[in-house]
Coordinates of C-alpha atoms in Angstrom, one line a residue:
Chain A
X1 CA 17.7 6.0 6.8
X2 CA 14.4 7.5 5.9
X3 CA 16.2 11.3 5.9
X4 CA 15.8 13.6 2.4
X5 CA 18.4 15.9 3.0
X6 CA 19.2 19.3 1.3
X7 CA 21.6 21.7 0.9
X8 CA 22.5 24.6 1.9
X9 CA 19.7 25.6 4.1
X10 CA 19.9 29.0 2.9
X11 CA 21.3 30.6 -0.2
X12 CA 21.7 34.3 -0.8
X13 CA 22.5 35.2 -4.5
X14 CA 22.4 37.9 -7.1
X15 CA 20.5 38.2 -10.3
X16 CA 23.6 37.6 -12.0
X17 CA 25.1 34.5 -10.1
X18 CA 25.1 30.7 -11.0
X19 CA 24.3 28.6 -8.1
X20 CA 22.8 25.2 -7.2
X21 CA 20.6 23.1 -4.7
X22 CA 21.2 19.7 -3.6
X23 CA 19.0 16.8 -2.5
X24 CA 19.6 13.5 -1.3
X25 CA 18.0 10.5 -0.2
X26 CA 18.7 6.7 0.3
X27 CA 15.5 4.9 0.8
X28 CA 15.8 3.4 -2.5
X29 CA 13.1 5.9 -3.5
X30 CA 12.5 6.1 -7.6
X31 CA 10.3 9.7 -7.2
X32 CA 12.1 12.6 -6.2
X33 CA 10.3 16.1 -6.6
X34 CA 10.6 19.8 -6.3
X35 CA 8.6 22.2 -5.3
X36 CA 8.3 25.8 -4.2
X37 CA 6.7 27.5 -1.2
X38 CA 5.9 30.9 -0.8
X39 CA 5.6 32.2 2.9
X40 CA 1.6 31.9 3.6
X41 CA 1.2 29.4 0.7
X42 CA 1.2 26.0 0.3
X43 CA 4.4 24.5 -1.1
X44 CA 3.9 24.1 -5.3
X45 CA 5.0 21.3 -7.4
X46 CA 8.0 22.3 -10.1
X47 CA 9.5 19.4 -10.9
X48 CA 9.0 15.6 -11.1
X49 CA 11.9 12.9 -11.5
X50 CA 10.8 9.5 -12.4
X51 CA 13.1 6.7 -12.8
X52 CA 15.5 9.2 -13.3
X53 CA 13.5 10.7 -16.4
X54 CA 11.6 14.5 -15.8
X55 CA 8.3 13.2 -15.7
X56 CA 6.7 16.3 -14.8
X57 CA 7.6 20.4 -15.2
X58 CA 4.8 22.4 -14.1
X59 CA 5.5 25.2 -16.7
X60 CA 8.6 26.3 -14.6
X61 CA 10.9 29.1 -16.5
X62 CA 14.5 28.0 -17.8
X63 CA 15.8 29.7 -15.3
X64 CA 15.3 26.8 -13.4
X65 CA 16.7 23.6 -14.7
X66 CA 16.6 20.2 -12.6
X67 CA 19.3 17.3 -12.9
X68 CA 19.0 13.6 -11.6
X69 CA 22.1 12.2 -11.8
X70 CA 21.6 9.0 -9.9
X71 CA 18.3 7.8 -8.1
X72 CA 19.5 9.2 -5.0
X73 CA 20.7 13.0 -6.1
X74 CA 18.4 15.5 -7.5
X75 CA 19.9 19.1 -7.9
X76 CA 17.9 22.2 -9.0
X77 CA 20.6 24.3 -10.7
X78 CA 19.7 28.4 -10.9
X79 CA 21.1 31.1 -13.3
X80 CA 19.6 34.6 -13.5
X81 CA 16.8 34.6 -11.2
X82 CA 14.7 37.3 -10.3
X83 CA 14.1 38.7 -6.5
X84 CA 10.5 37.0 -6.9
X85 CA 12.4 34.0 -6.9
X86 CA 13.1 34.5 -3.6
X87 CA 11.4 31.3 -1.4
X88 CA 11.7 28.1 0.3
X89 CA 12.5 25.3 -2.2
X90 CA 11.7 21.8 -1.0
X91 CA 12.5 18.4 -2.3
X92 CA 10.5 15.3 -1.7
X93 CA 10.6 11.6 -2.8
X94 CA 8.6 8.8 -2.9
X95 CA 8.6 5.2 -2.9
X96 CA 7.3 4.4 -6.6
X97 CA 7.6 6.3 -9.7
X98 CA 5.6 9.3 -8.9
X99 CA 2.2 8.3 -9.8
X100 CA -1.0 8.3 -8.1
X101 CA -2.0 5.0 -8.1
X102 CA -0.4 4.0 -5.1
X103 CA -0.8 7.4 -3.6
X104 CA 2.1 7.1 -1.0
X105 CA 3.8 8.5 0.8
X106 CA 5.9 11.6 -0.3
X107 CA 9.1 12.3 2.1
X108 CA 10.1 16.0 2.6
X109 CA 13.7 17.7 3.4
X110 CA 14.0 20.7 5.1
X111 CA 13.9 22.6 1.8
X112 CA 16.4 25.9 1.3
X113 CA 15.7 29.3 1.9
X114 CA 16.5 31.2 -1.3
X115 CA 16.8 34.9 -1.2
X116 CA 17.2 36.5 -4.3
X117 CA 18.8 40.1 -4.7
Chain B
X1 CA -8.3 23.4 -11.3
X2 CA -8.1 20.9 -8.2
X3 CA -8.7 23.2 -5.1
X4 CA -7.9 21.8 -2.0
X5 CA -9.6 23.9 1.2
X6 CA -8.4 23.9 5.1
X7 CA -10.3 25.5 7.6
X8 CA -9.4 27.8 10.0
X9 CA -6.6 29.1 8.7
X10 CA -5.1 29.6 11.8
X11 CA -5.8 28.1 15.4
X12 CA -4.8 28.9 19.3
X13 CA -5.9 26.1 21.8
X14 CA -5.1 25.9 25.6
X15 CA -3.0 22.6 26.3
X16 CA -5.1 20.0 26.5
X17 CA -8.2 20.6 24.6
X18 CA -9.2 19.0 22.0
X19 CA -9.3 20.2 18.4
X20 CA -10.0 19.4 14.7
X21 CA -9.8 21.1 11.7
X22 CA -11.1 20.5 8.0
X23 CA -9.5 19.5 4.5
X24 CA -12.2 19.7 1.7
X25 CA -11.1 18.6 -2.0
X26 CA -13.1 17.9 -5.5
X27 CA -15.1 14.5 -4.7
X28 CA -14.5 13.5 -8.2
X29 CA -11.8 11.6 -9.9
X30 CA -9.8 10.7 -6.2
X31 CA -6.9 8.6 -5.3
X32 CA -5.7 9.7 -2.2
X33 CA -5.7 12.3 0.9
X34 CA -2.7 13.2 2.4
X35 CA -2.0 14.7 5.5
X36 CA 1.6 16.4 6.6
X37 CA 2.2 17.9 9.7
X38 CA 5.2 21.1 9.4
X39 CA 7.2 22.3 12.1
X40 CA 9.1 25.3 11.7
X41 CA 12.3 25.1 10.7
X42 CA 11.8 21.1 10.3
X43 CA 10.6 18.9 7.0
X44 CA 6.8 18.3 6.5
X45 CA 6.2 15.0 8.1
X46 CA 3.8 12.5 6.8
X47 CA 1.1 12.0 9.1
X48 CA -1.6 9.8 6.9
X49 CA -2.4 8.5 3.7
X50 CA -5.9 7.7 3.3
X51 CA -7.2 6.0 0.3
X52 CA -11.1 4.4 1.0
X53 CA -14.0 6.3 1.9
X54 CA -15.1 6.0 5.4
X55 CA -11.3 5.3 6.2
X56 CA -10.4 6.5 9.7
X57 CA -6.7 6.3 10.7
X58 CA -5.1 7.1 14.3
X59 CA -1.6 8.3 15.2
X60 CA -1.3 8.6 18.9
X61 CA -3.4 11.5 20.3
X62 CA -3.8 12.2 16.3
X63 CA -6.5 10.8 14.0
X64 CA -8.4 11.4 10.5
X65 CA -11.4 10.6 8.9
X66 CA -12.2 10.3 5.3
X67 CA -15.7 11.2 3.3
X68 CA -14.6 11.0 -0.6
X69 CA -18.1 11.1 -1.4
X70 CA -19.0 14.7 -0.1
X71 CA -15.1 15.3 -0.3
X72 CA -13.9 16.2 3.5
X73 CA -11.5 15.0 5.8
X74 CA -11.2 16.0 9.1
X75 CA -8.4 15.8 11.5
X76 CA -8.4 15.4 15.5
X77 CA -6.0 16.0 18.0
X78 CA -7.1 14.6 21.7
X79 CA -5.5 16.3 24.3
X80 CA -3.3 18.9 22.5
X81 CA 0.2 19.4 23.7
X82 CA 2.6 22.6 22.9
X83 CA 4.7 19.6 21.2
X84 CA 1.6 19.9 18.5
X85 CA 1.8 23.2 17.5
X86 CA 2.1 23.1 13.6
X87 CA 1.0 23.8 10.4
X88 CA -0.9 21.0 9.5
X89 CA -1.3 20.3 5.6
X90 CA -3.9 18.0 3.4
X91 CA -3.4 17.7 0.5
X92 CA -4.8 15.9 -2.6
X93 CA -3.7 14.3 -6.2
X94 CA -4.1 16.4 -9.3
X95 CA -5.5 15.2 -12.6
X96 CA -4.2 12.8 -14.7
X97 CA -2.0 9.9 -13.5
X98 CA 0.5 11.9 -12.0
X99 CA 2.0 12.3 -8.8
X100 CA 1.4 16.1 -8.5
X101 CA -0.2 16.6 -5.0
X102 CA -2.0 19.6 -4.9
X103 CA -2.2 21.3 -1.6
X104 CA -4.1 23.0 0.8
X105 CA -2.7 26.3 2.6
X106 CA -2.7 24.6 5.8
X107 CA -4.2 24.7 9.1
X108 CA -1.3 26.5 11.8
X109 CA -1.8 25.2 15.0
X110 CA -0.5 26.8 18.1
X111 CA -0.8 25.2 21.7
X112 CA -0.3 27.0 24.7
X113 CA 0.9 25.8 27.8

């Protein structure tokens, strides 16, 4: 199974709402990662899970606040978010612990359209 | 800053020609290239992962070459097919030993038949 799924594909929510975004993969992968694309620019790294430990927040606001419960789930759970919020949110994994060394391979889901009113 | 640059920005090709576009990235301090293909509505797909200078790697119709001393890459397609019409993506390690991958705003690729 190399798949990285994610749900839902697309989330509609209020300013005011509580919701979350799920990611899942079974390659045995240690790296898991989110980002954030804007339409007409490249996708931007948020978050990096290592060994189950946040290696990595790029500065991301608290409104945004990642989980890893197991090395195959990685959720992104939301609270208050603005309308410029509003984007396609992709998770990825890899292979080793999210390093460069190795430089390999990062595997993509479909990533969930977040609209934010 | 890492900047990582893709040239043209867009691209519309008559099926079966032959194309290639452009990934340039800071020469200094680099690990590895990556390149994704992205189909709407579908993940990025991984295309290559090129590490050594001079590296050349070939996927089908679809192959890349690597310069990490003038920092370039360039990838082909032979023979383009509406099948190919994408965004392609390179993109390149940050600093530090991290596995931030910093990317470029892609290359969209449209084939007609």
């Amino acid at each position: 199974d190399t798949e990285v799924t994610q749900t839902p594909k697309h989330l509609v929510m209020g300013m005011t709402n509580k919701k979350s975004l799920k990611c899942e993969q079974h390659m045995g992968h240690r790296a898991m990662y989110w980002y954030k694309q804007k339409a007409k620019k490249p996708p931007e790294l948020m978050f990096v899970y290592s060994y189950e430990k946040l290696s990595i927040n790029e500065s991301v606001p608290s409104r945004f606040s990642p989980e890893c419960p197991n090395s195959s789930l990685l959720n992104l759970h939301l609270h208050a978010l603005q309308p410029e919020d509003s984007a396609l949110y992709l998770c990825a994994s890899s292979q080793e612990a999210g390093t460069r060394e190795l430089g390999d391979e990062q595997f993509f889901g479909p990533g969930t359209r977040l609209t934010v009113l | 800053i890492l900047n990582v640059e893709q040239s043209p920005q867009s691209l519309h090709v008559q099926e079966g020609d032959s194309t290639n576009f452009t990934c340039s990235f800071p020469s200094s301090n680099f690990y590895a290239l990556h390149w994704y293909r992205w189909e709407t509505a579908k993940s990025p797909e991984a295309l290559f992962v090129m590490t050594l200078n001079g590296d050349e790697k070939k996927k089908g119709r679809i192959s890349a070459t690597l310069n990490t001393k003038e920092g370039y890459s360039y990838l082909y397609i032979k023979g383009s097919q509406p099948e190919d019409s994408a965004t392609y993506l390179c993109a390149s390690y940050g600093s530090g030993n991290t596995g931030k991958l910093i990317f470029g705003q892609g290359t969209t690729l449209q084939v007609k038949p």
